[in-house]
Coordinates of C-alpha atoms and ligand atoms in Angstrom, one line a residue:
M1 CA 49.0 -17.7 25.6
K2 CA 48.9 -14.6 23.6
R3 CA 45.2 -14.4 24.0
H4 CA 45.6 -15.0 27.7
G5 CA 48.0 -12.1 27.9
S6 CA 45.8 -9.7 26.2
L7 CA 42.8 -10.8 28.4
L8 CA 45.0 -10.1 31.4
S9 CA 45.9 -6.6 30.1
T10 CA 42.2 -5.9 29.4
I11 CA 41.4 -6.8 33.0
L12 CA 44.3 -4.8 34.3
A13 CA 43.1 -1.8 32.2
A14 CA 39.6 -2.2 33.6
V15 CA 40.9 -2.4 37.2
L16 CA 43.1 0.6 36.7
S17 CA 40.3 2.7 35.2
S18 CA 37.9 1.7 38.0
S19 CA 40.5 2.7 40.6
Q20 CA 41.0 6.0 38.9
A21 CA 37.2 6.5 39.2
V22 CA 37.5 6.4 43.0
A23 CA 37.1 9.9 44.4
G24 CA 39.0 10.7 47.4
T25 CA 41.8 9.2 49.5
C26 CA 41.1 6.4 51.9
L27 CA 42.4 6.0 55.4
T28 CA 44.7 3.0 55.0
A29 CA 46.0 2.8 58.7
D30 CA 43.9 2.4 61.8
I31 CA 43.3 5.7 63.5
M32 CA 43.3 4.1 66.9
K33 CA 43.7 0.7 68.5
P34 CA 40.9 -1.4 67.1
A35 CA 40.0 -3.2 70.3
G36 CA 36.5 -2.1 71.4
Q37 CA 36.3 0.5 68.6
R38 CA 32.8 1.8 67.9
V39 CA 30.9 4.8 66.7
S40 CA 29.4 6.6 69.6
S41 CA 27.7 9.3 67.5
P42 CA 27.3 9.0 63.7
Y43 CA 27.9 11.6 61.0
G44 CA 25.4 14.0 59.6
V45 CA 22.6 13.5 62.2
D46 CA 20.7 16.3 63.7
R47 CA 21.5 16.1 67.4
T48 CA 19.3 19.0 68.5
G49 CA 17.5 18.0 71.7
R50 CA 19.8 15.1 72.3
P51 CA 20.9 14.9 75.9
G52 CA 24.7 15.5 76.2
A53 CA 25.1 16.5 72.6
S54 CA 25.7 19.9 71.1
A55 CA 22.7 21.3 69.1
G56 CA 22.7 21.1 65.3
Y57 CA 24.1 18.8 62.7
H58 CA 27.1 16.6 63.4
Q59 CA 29.7 17.4 60.8
G60 CA 31.8 14.4 61.7
M61 CA 31.6 11.1 63.6
D62 CA 32.6 10.2 67.1
I63 CA 34.7 7.1 67.6
V64 CA 35.9 5.5 70.9
N65 CA 37.8 2.3 71.7
S66 CA 38.2 0.3 74.9
E67 CA 41.3 2.3 76.0
G68 CA 39.5 5.7 75.9
A69 CA 41.3 8.8 77.1
G70 CA 45.0 8.8 76.3
T71 CA 44.9 6.1 73.7
P72 CA 47.1 7.1 70.8
I73 CA 45.4 8.7 67.7
Y74 CA 47.1 8.0 64.4
S75 CA 46.7 9.6 61.0
G76 CA 45.0 7.1 58.8
S77 CA 46.5 8.7 55.7
A78 CA 49.8 10.1 54.4
G79 CA 49.7 13.8 53.8
S80 CA 50.6 17.2 55.2
V81 CA 49.4 18.1 58.7
R82 CA 48.7 21.5 60.3
Y83 CA 47.9 21.7 64.0
R84 CA 45.5 24.6 64.6
H85 CA 42.8 25.8 67.0
F86 CA 39.3 24.8 66.0
G87 CA 36.2 26.1 67.7
G88 CA 34.8 23.4 70.0
G89 CA 37.6 21.0 69.1
G90 CA 40.8 22.2 70.9
V91 CA 44.0 22.0 68.9
I92 CA 43.2 19.7 65.9
A93 CA 45.3 17.8 63.4
D94 CA 44.2 19.0 60.0
V95 CA 45.5 16.5 57.5
V96 CA 45.4 17.1 53.7
S97 CA 45.8 13.9 51.6
G98 CA 45.2 14.9 47.9
D99 CA 41.6 15.8 47.4
T100 CA 40.6 14.5 50.8
R101 CA 41.2 16.1 54.2
F102 CA 40.7 14.7 57.7
F103 CA 40.1 16.6 61.0
Y104 CA 41.1 14.9 64.3
L105 CA 39.3 16.7 67.2
H106 CA 39.3 16.8 71.0
M107 CA 42.8 15.4 71.4
N108 CA 44.2 16.0 74.9
T109 CA 47.8 16.0 73.6
T110 CA 49.1 16.6 70.1
T111 CA 52.3 15.5 68.5
L112 CA 53.2 19.0 67.3
K113 CA 52.1 22.3 68.8
D114 CA 49.4 24.7 67.7
G115 CA 50.5 26.5 64.5
Q116 CA 53.1 23.8 63.6
S117 CA 52.9 21.7 60.5
G118 CA 54.7 18.8 58.8
Q119 CA 54.5 15.7 56.7
L120 CA 52.8 12.4 57.8
A121 CA 53.0 8.8 56.8
A122 CA 49.9 6.7 57.3
G123 CA 50.0 5.4 60.8
D124 CA 52.0 8.3 62.4
Q125 CA 50.7 9.4 65.7
V126 CA 49.0 12.8 65.8
G127 CA 48.0 12.9 69.4
T128 CA 46.0 11.2 72.2
M129 CA 42.2 10.8 72.7
G130 CA 40.6 13.3 75.0
C131 CA 37.9 15.9 75.5
K132 CA 39.6 19.2 74.4
G133 CA 37.3 21.9 73.3
M134 CA 34.3 20.6 75.3
D135 CA 33.1 21.5 78.8
S136 CA 32.5 17.9 79.6
C137 CA 32.5 14.8 77.6
A138 CA 33.2 11.1 77.4
P139 CA 36.6 11.0 75.7
H140 CA 36.3 10.3 72.0
L141 CA 37.8 11.2 68.7
H142 CA 35.7 13.4 66.5
L143 CA 36.8 12.5 62.9
G144 CA 35.9 14.9 60.1
A145 CA 36.3 14.1 56.4
L146 CA 36.2 16.7 53.7
L147 CA 36.4 16.5 49.9
K148 CA 37.6 19.2 47.6
G149 CA 34.6 20.7 45.6
S150 CA 36.1 19.6 42.2
T151 CA 36.0 16.0 43.4
L152 CA 32.8 16.2 45.4
S153 CA 30.8 17.5 42.4
T154 CA 31.6 14.3 40.4
T155 CA 30.7 11.8 43.1
G156 CA 26.9 11.8 42.5
T157 CA 26.3 11.6 46.3
N158 CA 23.1 12.7 47.8
G159 CA 24.5 12.4 51.3
R160 CA 24.5 15.2 53.9
V161 CA 27.2 17.6 52.8
W162 CA 28.2 21.0 54.3
R163 CA 30.8 23.5 53.0
E164 CA 33.7 23.9 55.4
G165 CA 32.9 26.6 58.0
S166 CA 29.1 26.2 57.8
R167 CA 27.3 26.6 61.2
K168 CA 26.0 23.4 62.7
S169 CA 22.4 24.7 62.3
T170 CA 22.9 25.1 58.5
S171 CA 20.8 22.6 56.5
P172 CA 22.8 20.1 54.4
L173 CA 23.4 21.0 50.7
T174 CA 20.9 19.9 48.2
G175 CA 21.9 17.4 45.4
D176 CA 22.0 20.3 42.9
A177 CA 24.2 22.4 45.2
I178 CA 26.6 19.4 45.6
K179 CA 26.9 19.2 41.8
E180 CA 27.8 22.9 41.7
A181 CA 30.4 22.8 44.5
L182 CA 33.1 25.4 44.2
P183 CA 36.2 23.5 42.8
Q184 CA 38.7 24.9 45.3
A185 CA 36.5 24.9 48.4
W186 CA 36.3 22.0 50.9
Y187 CA 33.1 20.2 52.0
F188 CA 32.3 17.9 54.9
V189 CA 31.2 14.4 53.8
N190 CA 30.5 11.1 55.7
P191 CA 33.8 9.7 56.9
E192 CA 32.4 6.1 57.1
P193 CA 33.4 5.0 53.5
F194 CA 36.9 6.3 54.1
L195 CA 37.6 4.2 57.3
P196 CA 40.2 1.5 57.0
R197 CA 37.7 -1.0 58.4
Q198 CA 34.0 -1.2 59.1
I199 CA 33.2 -0.6 62.7
P200 CA 30.1 -1.1 64.9
I201 CA 27.8 1.7 65.6
S202 CA 26.6 1.7 69.2
N203 CA 24.3 4.7 69.0
K204 CA 21.9 4.6 66.1
Y205 CA 19.9 7.7 64.9
P206 CA 16.7 7.6 62.9
D207 CA 18.1 10.1 60.4
M208 CA 21.6 8.7 59.8
A209 CA 22.8 8.1 56.2
G210 CA 21.2 4.9 54.9
G211 CA 18.9 4.5 57.9
P212 CA 19.7 3.2 61.4
R213 CA 22.5 0.6 61.0
D214 CA 24.7 -1.5 63.3
T215 CA 27.9 -1.1 61.2
T216 CA 29.6 1.7 59.2
L217 CA 29.2 1.8 55.5
P218 CA 31.6 -0.3 53.3
K219 CA 35.0 1.2 52.4
T220 CA 34.7 2.8 49.0
C221 CA 36.9 5.9 49.6
A222 CA 34.2 8.1 48.2
P223 CA 30.8 9.3 49.4
G224 CA 28.3 6.8 48.2
A225 CA 25.8 7.6 45.3
N226 CA 22.9 6.6 47.5
E227 CA 24.0 7.9 50.8
G228 CA 21.0 10.1 51.4
A229 CA 19.8 10.3 55.0
A230 CA 16.9 8.0 55.8
S231 CA 13.6 9.8 56.0
E232 CA 13.1 10.5 59.7
T233 CA 10.5 8.0 60.9
V234 CA 10.3 9.8 64.1
S235 CA 10.7 13.5 63.7
R236 CA 12.5 15.5 66.3
S237 CA 9.4 17.4 67.4
D238 CA 7.5 14.1 67.7
T239 CA 10.3 12.7 69.8
Q240 CA 10.3 15.7 72.0
S241 CA 6.5 15.7 72.5
Q242 CA 6.6 11.9 73.2
Q243 CA 9.4 12.5 75.7
K244 CA 7.3 15.1 77.4
A245 CA 4.4 12.6 77.6
I246 CA 6.6 10.0 79.0
A247 CA 8.0 12.4 81.6
S248 CA 4.5 13.5 82.7
A249 CA 3.5 9.8 82.8
A250 CA 6.4 9.1 85.0
E251 CA 5.5 12.0 87.3
K252 CA 1.9 10.7 87.9
A253 CA 1.4 8.4 90.8
S254 CA 1.7 5.0 89.1
G255 CA 0.0 3.2 91.9
S256 CA -3.2 3.1 90.0
E257 CA -3.5 0.0 87.9
D258 CA -6.0 1.7 85.7
H259 CA -3.5 4.3 84.8
A260 CA -0.9 1.8 84.0
V261 CA -3.2 -0.2 81.8
K262 CA -4.4 3.0 80.1
V263 CA -0.8 3.9 79.3
A264 CA 0.1 0.4 78.2
N265 CA -2.8 0.5 75.7
Q266 CA -1.7 3.7 74.1
P267 CA -1.0 3.4 70.4
N268 CA 2.5 4.6 70.8
R269 CA 3.5 1.9 73.3
S270 CA 6.3 0.5 71.0
L271 CA 7.6 3.9 70.4
Y272 CA 7.8 4.6 74.1
I273 CA 9.8 1.4 74.6
E274 CA 12.0 2.3 71.7
L275 CA 12.7 5.7 73.2
A276 CA 13.6 4.2 76.5
R277 CA 15.9 1.7 74.8
M278 CA 17.5 4.5 72.8
N279 CA 18.1 6.6 75.9
A280 CA 19.5 3.6 77.8
T281 CA 21.9 3.0 74.9
E282 CA 22.9 6.6 74.7
L283 CA 23.5 6.6 78.4
T284 CA 26.0 3.8 78.2
A285 CA 27.6 5.2 75.0
N286 CA 27.9 8.9 76.0
T287 CA 28.5 9.5 79.7
F288 CA 28.9 13.2 79.2
D289 CA 26.2 15.4 80.8
Y290 CA 25.6 12.4 83.0
D291 CA 23.1 13.9 85.4
A292 CA 20.8 15.1 82.7
Q293 CA 20.9 11.8 81.0
I294 CA 20.3 9.9 84.3
D295 CA 17.3 12.0 84.9
A296 CA 15.9 11.5 81.4
A297 CA 16.6 7.7 81.4
L298 CA 15.2 7.3 84.9
A299 CA 12.0 9.1 83.9
Q300 CA 11.7 6.9 80.9
L301 CA 12.5 3.7 82.7
V302 CA 9.9 4.5 85.3
A303 CA 7.4 5.0 82.5
L304 CA 8.6 1.8 80.8
Y305 CA 8.2 -0.1 84.1
A306 CA 4.6 1.2 84.3
L307 CA 4.0 0.1 80.7
D308 CA 5.7 -3.2 80.7
A309 CA 5.6 -4.7 84.2
R310 CA 2.2 -3.5 85.5
P311 CA -0.3 -4.7 83.0
V312 CA 0.9 -8.3 83.1
E313 CA 1.0 -8.6 86.9
G314 CA -2.7 -9.1 87.3
R315 CA -4.3 -8.9 90.7
P316 CA -2.4 -10.6 93.4
Ligands
LIG401 ZN1 31.6 14.8 67.2

């Protein structure tokens, strides 16, 4: 029995030391009702040129649920909250929980007013989902996660990281810069491993951390050591030139079967189909800037129709 007891204490000590190694504070409560919850725009991706999205890197992640606008937003962690204006985000809840900090953006209503602060328990409501700070949008919560430099520098992450206050056009920090993070400064990191549960991603990007995925990263409460963004299989400029090619293909009279067959035989056929699929997904996921997206999707669907339907029709 004694041996058993000492084994137990050894295991306990190991568990304790491994939990001490965890950098950062997790979200322990759901931040919104889970029904229909999904990521409509992932963290860290370069959204320049994306219809309906602001240019530059996304220093947070967008989350929606089936209730949408007005659904209560809860703090996922205990901590101190300050409500303050944030460019492009309206009045946000800025929650500090130890070495981790969470931003809740675009809320239509907030529990306290701009400039007020207080203490929160995990699960306390901070506001309601909305569109504040944006000209037009599909209501969503933009969740930002930040780590204190002293903690960040020990994580070994190679993920996309920005110092608080960096412009959206700023390139992510290099691995070496992450190791030299200023101890008292705050840095944006991927919120995914801090979420209380893994949630589906409805809008995949080629350059998202760990590559295009259907689900958020596992809960580790720290940025992963191998969280580097996937190499962009389709670079932005490539995508843009392909989109131009598709648009011009769509403008051409597609009555000519020769033309359709020619287009269908192009080496980038699968890429065209993927682009049309991505645009259709984006259209259903983000309804903001609806007109521009309709136009883009329509052009691509017309092109897709020419690619897909025409060649197999044969002569009547
Ligand atoms: Zn966002």
